[in-house]
Short mmCIF file of C-alpha atoms in Angstrom, two decimals:
data_model
loop_
_atom_site.label_atom_id
_atom_site.label_comp_id
_atom_site.label_asym_id
_atom_site.label_seq_id
_atom_site.Cartn_x
_atom_site.Cartn_y
_atom_site.Cartn_z
CA UNK A 1 -5.18 40.58 -57.02
CA UNK A 2 -4.86 37.24 -58.71
CA UNK A 3 -4.96 34.57 -56.00
CA UNK A 4 -1.95 32.80 -57.49
CA UNK A 5 0.12 36.00 -57.41
CA UNK A 6 -1.03 36.64 -53.82
CA UNK A 7 0.21 33.25 -52.63
CA UNK A 8 3.56 33.68 -54.39
CA UNK A 9 3.98 37.13 -52.82
CA UNK A 10 3.19 35.75 -49.36
CA UNK A 11 5.79 32.99 -49.72
CA UNK A 12 8.45 35.45 -50.87
CA UNK A 13 7.63 37.81 -48.02
CA UNK A 14 7.85 35.05 -45.41
CA UNK A 15 11.15 33.83 -46.79
CA UNK A 16 12.55 37.36 -46.67
CA UNK A 17 11.43 37.70 -43.05
CA UNK A 18 13.19 34.50 -41.98
CA UNK A 19 16.34 35.37 -43.91
CA UNK A 20 16.52 38.66 -42.04
CA UNK A 21 16.34 36.98 -38.62
CA UNK A 22 19.57 36.15 -36.84
CA UNK A 23 20.14 33.45 -34.26
CA UNK A 24 20.51 34.86 -30.78
CA UNK A 25 24.15 35.39 -29.95
CA UNK A 26 23.48 34.64 -26.24
CA UNK A 27 25.01 31.30 -25.30
CA UNK A 28 22.31 29.51 -23.32
CA UNK A 29 23.82 26.98 -20.93
CA UNK A 30 22.43 24.92 -18.06
CA UNK A 31 23.91 25.65 -14.66
CA UNK A 32 26.63 23.15 -13.89
CA UNK A 33 27.67 22.06 -10.41
CA UNK A 34 30.73 20.25 -9.16
CA UNK A 35 31.88 18.62 -5.94
CA UNK A 36 33.30 21.96 -4.83
CA UNK A 37 29.80 23.46 -4.82
CA UNK A 38 28.52 21.03 -2.17
CA UNK A 39 28.38 22.70 1.23
CA UNK A 40 26.37 20.11 3.19
CA UNK A 41 24.77 16.67 2.76
CA UNK A 42 21.47 15.37 4.13
CA UNK A 43 21.67 11.59 4.34
CA UNK A 44 19.01 9.01 5.26
CA UNK A 45 19.26 5.21 5.50
CA UNK A 46 15.51 4.72 4.97
CA UNK A 47 15.26 2.55 8.10
CA UNK A 48 17.08 2.18 11.38
CA UNK A 49 16.69 -1.62 11.22
CA UNK A 50 17.67 -4.19 8.59
CA UNK A 51 16.92 -7.92 8.38
CA UNK A 52 20.11 -9.81 7.51
CA UNK A 53 18.61 -12.25 5.00
CA UNK A 54 20.40 -10.98 1.90
CA UNK A 55 17.11 -9.80 0.41
CA UNK A 56 16.00 -6.98 2.70
CA UNK A 57 17.66 -3.83 1.40
CA UNK A 58 18.42 -0.35 2.68
CA UNK A 59 17.72 2.28 0.05
CA UNK A 60 19.72 5.39 0.85
CA UNK A 61 18.40 8.89 0.23
CA UNK A 62 20.86 11.73 -0.39
CA UNK A 63 20.22 15.47 -0.60
CA UNK A 64 23.02 17.86 -1.52
CA UNK A 65 23.16 21.54 -0.58
CA UNK A 66 25.12 24.48 -1.90
CA UNK A 67 25.68 27.95 -0.49
CA UNK A 68 24.12 30.83 -2.40
CA UNK A 69 24.52 34.57 -1.95
CA UNK A 70 21.38 36.68 -1.61
CA UNK A 71 20.96 40.12 -3.14
CA UNK A 72 21.50 41.74 0.26
CA UNK A 73 24.86 40.05 0.66
CA UNK A 74 23.72 37.33 3.09
CA UNK A 75 24.17 33.64 2.34
CA UNK A 76 21.77 30.71 2.48
CA UNK A 77 21.82 26.97 1.91
CA UNK A 78 19.93 25.67 -1.11
CA UNK A 79 19.08 22.08 -2.03
CA UNK A 80 20.00 20.84 -5.50
CA UNK A 81 19.64 17.46 -7.17
CA UNK A 82 22.81 15.44 -6.58
CA UNK A 83 22.25 13.79 -9.98
CA UNK A 84 23.44 17.03 -11.57
CA UNK A 85 26.90 16.21 -10.24
CA UNK A 86 29.23 14.11 -12.38
CA UNK A 87 28.53 10.39 -12.07
CA UNK A 88 30.27 8.80 -9.10
CA UNK A 89 30.70 12.07 -7.20
CA UNK A 90 28.45 11.01 -4.33
CA UNK A 91 29.89 8.11 -2.36
CA UNK A 92 28.29 6.16 0.50
CA UNK A 93 30.39 4.26 3.03
CA UNK A 94 29.86 1.80 5.85
CA UNK A 95 32.02 3.31 8.57
CA UNK A 96 33.06 0.17 10.48
CA UNK A 97 34.48 -1.59 7.44
CA UNK A 98 35.32 1.68 5.66
CA UNK A 99 33.90 0.18 2.46
CA UNK A 100 32.00 2.06 -0.21
CA UNK A 101 28.57 0.43 -0.52
CA UNK A 102 26.65 2.41 -3.14
CA UNK A 103 23.07 3.61 -2.90
CA UNK A 104 21.65 0.30 -1.64
CA UNK A 105 22.85 -2.21 0.92
CA UNK A 106 21.90 -5.70 2.05
CA UNK A 107 23.70 -8.42 3.97
CA UNK A 108 23.38 -12.05 4.97
CA UNK A 109 26.47 -12.14 7.18
CA UNK A 110 26.04 -9.32 9.71
CA UNK A 111 25.39 -10.53 13.26
CA UNK A 112 21.92 -9.95 14.72
CA UNK A 113 21.99 -7.15 17.26
CA UNK A 114 25.09 -5.56 15.77
CA UNK A 115 25.04 -2.03 14.45
CA UNK A 116 26.26 -0.73 11.10
CA UNK A 117 27.08 2.92 10.50
CA UNK A 118 26.68 4.68 7.18
CA UNK A 119 27.47 8.12 5.80
CA UNK A 120 27.56 9.92 2.46
CA UNK A 121 30.52 11.93 1.17
CA UNK A 122 31.18 14.37 -1.66
CA UNK A 123 34.78 15.52 -1.89
CA UNK A 124 35.74 16.56 1.64
CA UNK A 125 32.13 17.06 2.76
CA UNK A 126 30.64 14.26 4.87
CA UNK A 127 27.09 13.74 6.10
CA UNK A 128 26.26 12.87 9.72
CA UNK A 129 26.67 9.15 10.44
CA UNK A 130 23.45 7.11 10.63
CA UNK A 131 23.20 3.88 12.63
CA UNK A 132 21.27 0.77 11.58
CA UNK A 133 20.56 -2.23 13.86
CA UNK A 134 20.78 -5.70 12.31
CA UNK A 135 17.86 -8.09 12.82
CA UNK A 136 18.10 -11.86 12.54
CA UNK A 137 16.57 -13.65 9.58
CA UNK A 138 13.12 -14.72 10.81
CA UNK A 139 12.34 -18.45 10.91
CA UNK A 140 10.15 -19.97 8.20
CA UNK A 141 6.62 -20.04 9.59
CA UNK A 142 4.14 -22.88 8.97
CA UNK A 143 2.02 -22.13 5.91
CA UNK A 144 -1.57 -21.08 6.57
CA UNK A 145 -4.33 -21.21 3.94
CA UNK A 146 -7.43 -19.02 3.81
CA UNK A 147 -10.38 -19.87 1.56
CA UNK A 148 -11.87 -16.70 0.10
CA UNK A 149 -15.36 -16.06 -1.24
CA UNK A 150 -16.21 -12.81 -3.03
CA UNK A 151 -19.90 -11.90 -2.73
CA UNK A 152 -20.28 -9.61 -5.74
CA UNK A 153 -23.35 -7.34 -5.50
CA UNK A 154 -24.72 -6.20 -8.87
CA UNK A 155 -27.81 -4.06 -9.40
CA UNK A 156 -30.74 -5.73 -11.15
CA UNK A 157 -31.15 -4.33 -14.70
CA UNK A 158 -34.88 -3.92 -13.98
CA UNK A 159 -34.17 -1.36 -11.23
CA UNK A 160 -35.02 2.23 -12.15
CA UNK A 161 -31.53 3.34 -11.07
CA UNK A 162 -29.79 0.91 -13.41
CA UNK A 163 -27.79 2.76 -16.07
CA UNK A 164 -26.49 0.46 -18.83
CA UNK A 165 -24.18 3.20 -20.13
CA UNK A 166 -22.20 3.37 -16.87
CA UNK A 167 -22.58 -0.10 -15.37
CA UNK A 168 -19.29 -1.98 -15.13
CA UNK A 169 -19.42 -5.57 -13.95
CA UNK A 170 -16.51 -6.89 -11.90
CA UNK A 171 -14.55 -9.23 -14.15
CA UNK A 172 -13.83 -12.62 -12.65
CA UNK A 173 -10.34 -12.56 -14.17
CA UNK A 174 -9.63 -9.40 -12.16
CA UNK A 175 -10.62 -11.18 -8.94
CA UNK A 176 -8.24 -14.03 -9.76
CA UNK A 177 -5.48 -11.56 -10.59
CA UNK A 178 -6.12 -9.46 -7.48
CA UNK A 179 -5.74 -12.49 -5.19
CA UNK A 180 -2.50 -13.51 -6.91
CA UNK A 181 -1.04 -10.01 -6.56
CA UNK A 182 -2.01 -9.95 -2.87
CA UNK A 183 -0.33 -13.31 -2.22
CA UNK A 184 2.86 -12.19 -3.96
CA UNK A 185 3.01 -8.98 -1.90
CA UNK A 186 2.37 -10.42 1.56
CA UNK A 187 4.72 -13.33 0.91
CA UNK A 188 7.57 -10.96 0.03
CA UNK A 189 7.87 -11.98 -3.62
CA UNK A 190 7.64 -8.44 -4.99
CA UNK A 191 9.71 -6.07 -2.88
CA UNK A 192 12.90 -5.98 -0.85
CA UNK A 193 12.01 -3.57 1.96
CA UNK A 194 14.58 -3.37 4.79
CA UNK A 195 12.22 -5.09 7.25
CA UNK A 196 10.15 -7.03 4.73
CA UNK A 197 9.13 -10.57 5.67
CA UNK A 198 6.98 -13.34 4.27
CA UNK A 199 3.65 -13.99 5.96
CA UNK A 200 3.51 -17.58 4.68
CA UNK A 201 -0.24 -17.13 4.26
CA UNK A 202 -1.92 -18.26 1.03
CA UNK A 203 -5.30 -16.77 0.20
CA UNK A 204 -7.05 -19.09 -2.23
CA UNK A 205 -10.40 -18.90 -3.97
CA UNK A 206 -12.85 -21.30 -2.32
CA UNK A 207 -13.76 -24.25 -4.51
CA UNK A 208 -16.91 -25.31 -2.61
CA UNK A 209 -19.82 -23.54 -0.96
CA UNK A 210 -21.04 -24.10 2.61
CA UNK A 211 -23.10 -27.10 1.44
CA UNK A 212 -20.01 -28.74 -0.04
CA UNK A 213 -21.11 -28.14 -3.63
CA UNK A 214 -18.44 -27.29 -6.20
CA UNK A 215 -18.57 -23.66 -7.33
CA UNK A 216 -18.71 -22.98 -11.05
CA UNK A 217 -16.21 -20.15 -10.51
CA UNK A 218 -14.00 -20.63 -7.44
CA UNK A 219 -14.37 -17.87 -4.89
CA UNK A 220 -17.25 -16.16 -6.73
CA UNK A 221 -20.80 -15.61 -5.48
CA UNK A 222 -22.85 -13.21 -7.65
CA UNK A 223 -25.73 -11.47 -5.90
CA UNK A 224 -28.31 -9.54 -7.91
CA UNK A 225 -30.02 -6.92 -5.74
CA UNK A 226 -32.65 -4.23 -6.05
CA UNK A 227 -34.61 -1.95 -3.69
CA UNK A 228 -35.17 -4.77 -1.20
CA UNK A 229 -31.83 -3.87 0.41
CA UNK A 230 -33.00 -0.36 1.37
CA UNK A 231 -33.59 0.37 5.03
CA UNK A 232 -36.00 3.09 3.93
CA UNK A 233 -37.79 2.28 0.64
CA UNK A 234 -38.67 5.97 0.17
CA UNK A 235 -35.00 7.02 -0.11
CA UNK A 236 -33.77 7.16 -3.70
CA UNK A 237 -30.08 6.26 -3.29
CA UNK A 238 -28.73 3.07 -1.76
CA UNK A 239 -25.93 3.64 0.75
CA UNK A 240 -23.44 1.34 2.54
CA UNK A 241 -25.62 1.08 5.66
CA UNK A 242 -28.40 -0.37 3.50
CA UNK A 243 -26.21 -3.33 2.50
CA UNK A 244 -24.92 -4.06 5.99
CA UNK A 245 -28.40 -3.61 7.47
CA UNK A 246 -29.87 -5.99 4.90
CA UNK A 247 -27.25 -8.67 5.57
CA UNK A 248 -27.73 -8.37 9.35
CA UNK A 249 -31.52 -8.14 9.11
CA UNK A 250 -32.43 -11.77 9.71
CA UNK A 251 -30.61 -15.01 10.61
CA UNK A 252 -31.56 -16.30 7.15
CA UNK A 253 -29.83 -13.34 5.50
CA UNK A 254 -26.73 -13.78 7.64
CA UNK A 255 -26.52 -17.46 6.72
CA UNK A 256 -27.02 -16.69 3.01
CA UNK A 257 -24.61 -13.77 2.67
CA UNK A 258 -21.98 -14.66 5.28
CA UNK A 259 -20.61 -18.12 4.75
CA UNK A 260 -19.24 -19.74 7.90
CA UNK A 261 -16.62 -17.16 9.07
CA UNK A 262 -14.61 -19.95 10.69
CA UNK A 263 -14.09 -21.55 7.28
CA UNK A 264 -14.12 -18.62 4.83
CA UNK A 265 -12.90 -15.09 4.41
CA UNK A 266 -16.09 -13.36 3.23
CA UNK A 267 -15.51 -10.31 1.02
CA UNK A 268 -18.49 -8.24 -0.08
CA UNK A 269 -17.86 -6.22 -3.23
CA UNK A 270 -20.18 -3.21 -3.02
CA UNK A 271 -20.95 -0.51 -5.63
CA UNK A 272 -19.02 2.38 -4.09
CA UNK A 273 -15.77 4.25 -4.64
CA UNK A 274 -12.48 3.86 -2.78
CA UNK A 275 -13.08 7.05 -0.82
CA UNK A 276 -16.19 5.59 0.83
CA UNK A 277 -15.79 3.98 4.26
CA UNK A 278 -17.88 0.84 4.09
CA UNK A 279 -17.43 -0.30 7.68
CA UNK A 280 -14.71 -2.98 7.70
CA UNK A 281 -13.67 -3.26 11.36
CA UNK A 282 -10.49 -4.23 13.14
CA UNK A 283 -10.69 -7.28 15.45
CA UNK A 284 -12.76 -6.42 18.55
CA UNK A 285 -11.77 -9.46 20.66
CA UNK A 286 -8.94 -11.91 21.17
CA UNK A 287 -8.65 -15.16 23.05
CA UNK A 288 -6.83 -14.84 26.37
CA UNK A 289 -3.09 -15.41 25.89
CA UNK A 290 -2.06 -19.02 26.30
CA UNK A 291 1.22 -20.45 27.55
CA UNK A 292 4.09 -18.55 25.93
CA UNK A 293 1.76 -16.02 24.29
CA UNK A 294 1.35 -12.32 24.92
CA UNK A 295 -1.70 -10.15 24.44
CA UNK A 296 -2.09 -8.68 20.95
CA UNK A 297 -1.70 -4.89 21.42
CA UNK A 298 -4.70 -2.72 20.64
CA UNK A 299 -7.35 -5.46 20.82
CA UNK A 300 -9.11 -4.77 24.11
CA UNK A 301 -11.90 -7.35 24.20
CA UNK A 302 -11.27 -10.83 25.63
CA UNK A 303 -13.27 -13.60 23.96
CA UNK A 304 -14.69 -16.53 25.88
CA UNK A 305 -14.07 -18.96 23.00
CA UNK A 306 -13.66 -19.24 19.21
CA UNK A 307 -17.37 -18.54 18.65
CA UNK A 308 -17.41 -15.40 20.76
CA UNK A 309 -17.57 -12.78 18.05
CA UNK A 310 -20.00 -9.92 17.56
CA UNK A 311 -23.16 -11.40 16.06
CA UNK A 312 -25.43 -8.33 15.97
CA UNK A 313 -23.37 -6.67 13.24
CA UNK A 314 -21.86 -9.64 11.47
CA UNK A 315 -21.57 -7.82 8.14
CA UNK A 316 -19.11 -5.38 9.71
CA UNK A 317 -17.52 -7.75 12.23
CA UNK A 318 -16.91 -10.96 10.29
CA UNK A 319 -16.57 -9.80 6.69
CA UNK A 320 -14.48 -7.48 4.54
CA UNK A 321 -16.53 -4.74 2.90
CA UNK A 322 -14.72 -3.72 -0.27
CA UNK A 323 -15.60 -1.10 -2.92
CA UNK A 324 -15.86 -2.08 -6.59
CA UNK A 325 -13.26 0.46 -7.61
CA UNK A 326 -10.29 -1.45 -6.18
CA UNK A 327 -10.69 -3.66 -9.25
CA UNK A 328 -10.56 -0.61 -11.54
CA UNK A 329 -7.29 1.06 -10.52
CA UNK A 330 -6.46 2.44 -13.97
CA UNK A 331 -4.36 1.01 -16.77
CA UNK A 332 -1.09 2.13 -15.24
CA UNK A 333 -1.66 0.51 -11.83
CA UNK A 334 -2.05 -3.05 -10.63
CA UNK A 335 -5.05 -4.33 -8.65
CA UNK A 336 -4.30 -4.04 -4.93
CA UNK A 337 -6.87 -5.40 -2.50
CA UNK A 338 -4.80 -6.20 0.58
CA UNK A 339 -4.99 -2.69 2.05
CA UNK A 340 -8.62 -3.36 3.07
CA UNK A 341 -8.15 -7.03 3.96
CA UNK A 342 -5.23 -6.06 6.19
CA UNK A 343 -7.56 -3.93 8.33
CA UNK A 344 -9.76 -6.98 8.90
CA UNK A 345 -6.74 -8.91 10.16
CA UNK A 346 -5.63 -6.24 12.60
CA UNK A 347 -3.22 -4.16 10.51
CA UNK A 348 -3.34 -0.37 10.22
CA UNK A 349 -1.92 2.28 7.96
CA UNK A 350 1.61 3.23 9.04
CA UNK A 351 0.45 6.86 9.08
CA UNK A 352 0.95 8.39 12.52
CA UNK A 353 -1.91 8.85 14.94
CA UNK A 354 -1.79 9.70 18.63
CA UNK A 355 -4.58 7.20 19.30
CA UNK A 356 -2.37 4.12 18.89
CA UNK A 357 1.02 2.97 20.15
CA UNK A 358 3.52 3.14 17.27
CA UNK A 359 0.46 4.17 15.21
CA UNK A 360 -0.04 0.61 13.92
CA UNK A 361 1.38 -1.32 16.92
CA UNK A 362 4.45 -2.23 14.85
CA UNK A 363 7.86 -0.81 15.72
CA UNK A 364 9.43 -1.46 12.31
CA UNK A 365 7.06 0.67 10.20
CA UNK A 366 8.18 4.32 9.94
CA UNK A 367 5.55 6.70 11.28
CA UNK A 368 4.64 9.66 9.11
CA UNK A 369 2.05 12.40 9.24
CA UNK A 370 -0.36 11.65 6.41
CA UNK A 371 -1.91 15.14 6.52
CA UNK A 372 1.41 16.62 5.42
CA UNK A 373 2.20 13.96 2.86
CA UNK A 374 3.41 14.92 -0.59
CA UNK A 375 1.39 12.54 -2.76
CA UNK A 376 3.56 13.20 -5.81
CA UNK A 377 6.58 11.26 -4.56
CA UNK A 378 7.39 7.82 -3.18
CA UNK A 379 9.65 9.40 -0.56
CA UNK A 380 8.08 10.32 2.77
CA UNK A 381 9.34 12.09 5.90
CA UNK A 382 8.82 10.29 9.20
CA UNK A 383 7.75 12.18 12.29
CA UNK A 384 11.35 11.94 13.55
CA UNK A 385 12.58 13.82 10.46
CA UNK A 386 14.10 10.78 8.75
CA UNK A 387 13.14 10.14 5.12
CA UNK A 388 12.25 6.75 3.66
CA UNK A 389 10.65 5.12 0.63
CA UNK A 390 6.95 4.26 0.79
CA UNK A 391 6.81 0.50 0.25
CA UNK A 392 4.28 -0.83 2.74
CA UNK A 393 1.24 -2.79 1.57
CA UNK A 394 -0.86 -0.92 4.15
CA UNK A 395 -0.07 2.53 2.73
CA UNK A 396 -3.11 4.35 1.34
CA UNK A 397 -3.92 2.98 -2.13
CA UNK A 398 -4.34 6.52 -3.44
CA UNK A 399 -0.74 7.44 -2.59
CA UNK A 400 2.31 6.65 -4.75
CA UNK A 401 3.58 3.85 -2.54
CA UNK A 402 5.12 0.71 -4.01
CA UNK A 403 2.74 -1.34 -1.80
CA UNK A 404 5.16 -4.24 -2.15
CA UNK A 405 5.76 -5.63 1.33
CA UNK A 406 4.77 -6.23 4.93
CA UNK A 407 7.25 -5.80 7.76
CA UNK A 408 8.19 -8.57 10.16
CA UNK A 409 6.14 -6.99 12.97
CA UNK A 410 3.10 -6.73 10.69
CA UNK A 411 3.46 -10.38 9.69
CA UNK A 412 3.60 -11.52 13.31
CA UNK A 413 0.58 -9.38 14.23
CA UNK A 414 -1.51 -10.60 11.31
CA UNK A 415 -0.78 -14.27 12.02
CA UNK A 416 -1.64 -13.76 15.69
CA UNK A 417 -5.02 -12.30 14.71
CA UNK A 418 -5.68 -15.20 12.32
CA UNK A 419 -5.05 -17.71 15.09
CA UNK A 420 -6.54 -15.94 18.11
CA UNK A 421 -9.31 -13.48 17.13
CA UNK A 422 -12.83 -14.96 16.79
CA UNK A 423 -14.55 -14.04 13.53
CA UNK A 424 -11.13 -14.00 11.86
CA UNK A 425 -9.94 -17.49 12.77
CA UNK A 426 -10.52 -18.85 9.27
CA UNK A 427 -7.13 -20.28 8.37
CA UNK A 428 -6.29 -23.90 7.64
CA UNK A 429 -3.02 -25.80 7.63
CA UNK A 430 -3.67 -27.54 4.30
#
């Protein structure tokens, strides 16, 4: 057959096929729901406490249910997205004032210690009432400054393990950006969590080294290493214990790689991934409580003085050990380094554990079971069944938390550690 005739025949045949096809007469339509379909409402305030500073905000969570009939004639309750209802169908009220408040609420006038009561309503269906206790606006704390030095460990290009195709240096601009982001978060410039508070702590890149010499790049100390860091030279791979062992090996090494911990926050950037535990430790000791002070919960050791910190393992006890990958979070995420630094200053993940009171020794952080966490959503369920938005800066970096705030209890704990835990007492007042 002539190829031209074949193509023409194929076109005609295809056209005939399409002309013979009819549009389905079935009227496809999405299921619609109305207020009458709502049989029950699950309602959560996100927190049972709220700071009355006009910024801290409750973010309400609403779940609507409808009754469905099973094939066997029985009925069951089924969740459906309230956003499928016509706009304005779901209403949220503060019971005492009987005012509709919307899906968020903040106040600067409520009296500390008073209680507000909220509920959600659709048509004639109301949710159970939830109570929230008002907290006073915290006083402005004196500003503390912490000079930071990043010891950035980079493999020598002459080492047999060096791979130029995969090596990624840590960009200095990322360090600068990471510190700025951290300061914004802990000083409550990013979020509006219901118990969020400003730490009034400024981490700044150190401008001088221990000898008083001006650094070419503030806060940056590049260290080129090779096999000399290995505890066992016969082992091929270098592991975290090799770095800490090398730093602790001699007094000369400690002096070189750990700048005076009473004057600097030492951060060692090591070539490992975020899933690797590098050994950053919580404070082991605190000074005995002075007049008007109470013991910091969870820190069992009592120090004799400001210099009484663990000296045999200084790399783990007086420094932050941080993996490279926190500075490579992906294009869609910001650089977040505080999660690891927070551990150094006595903070913990809000995830529940039976080993610690309130899990992180803070009453205003909702406790949740991290093993059951749905890592696809920013909403989490606390161990008491209440739901809330993940916003805490100490949430796991791998989870979809906003990481945008510290609570008032976390702020008070962190500042206490800065002022009373040897090896971490590196703040200044100017």
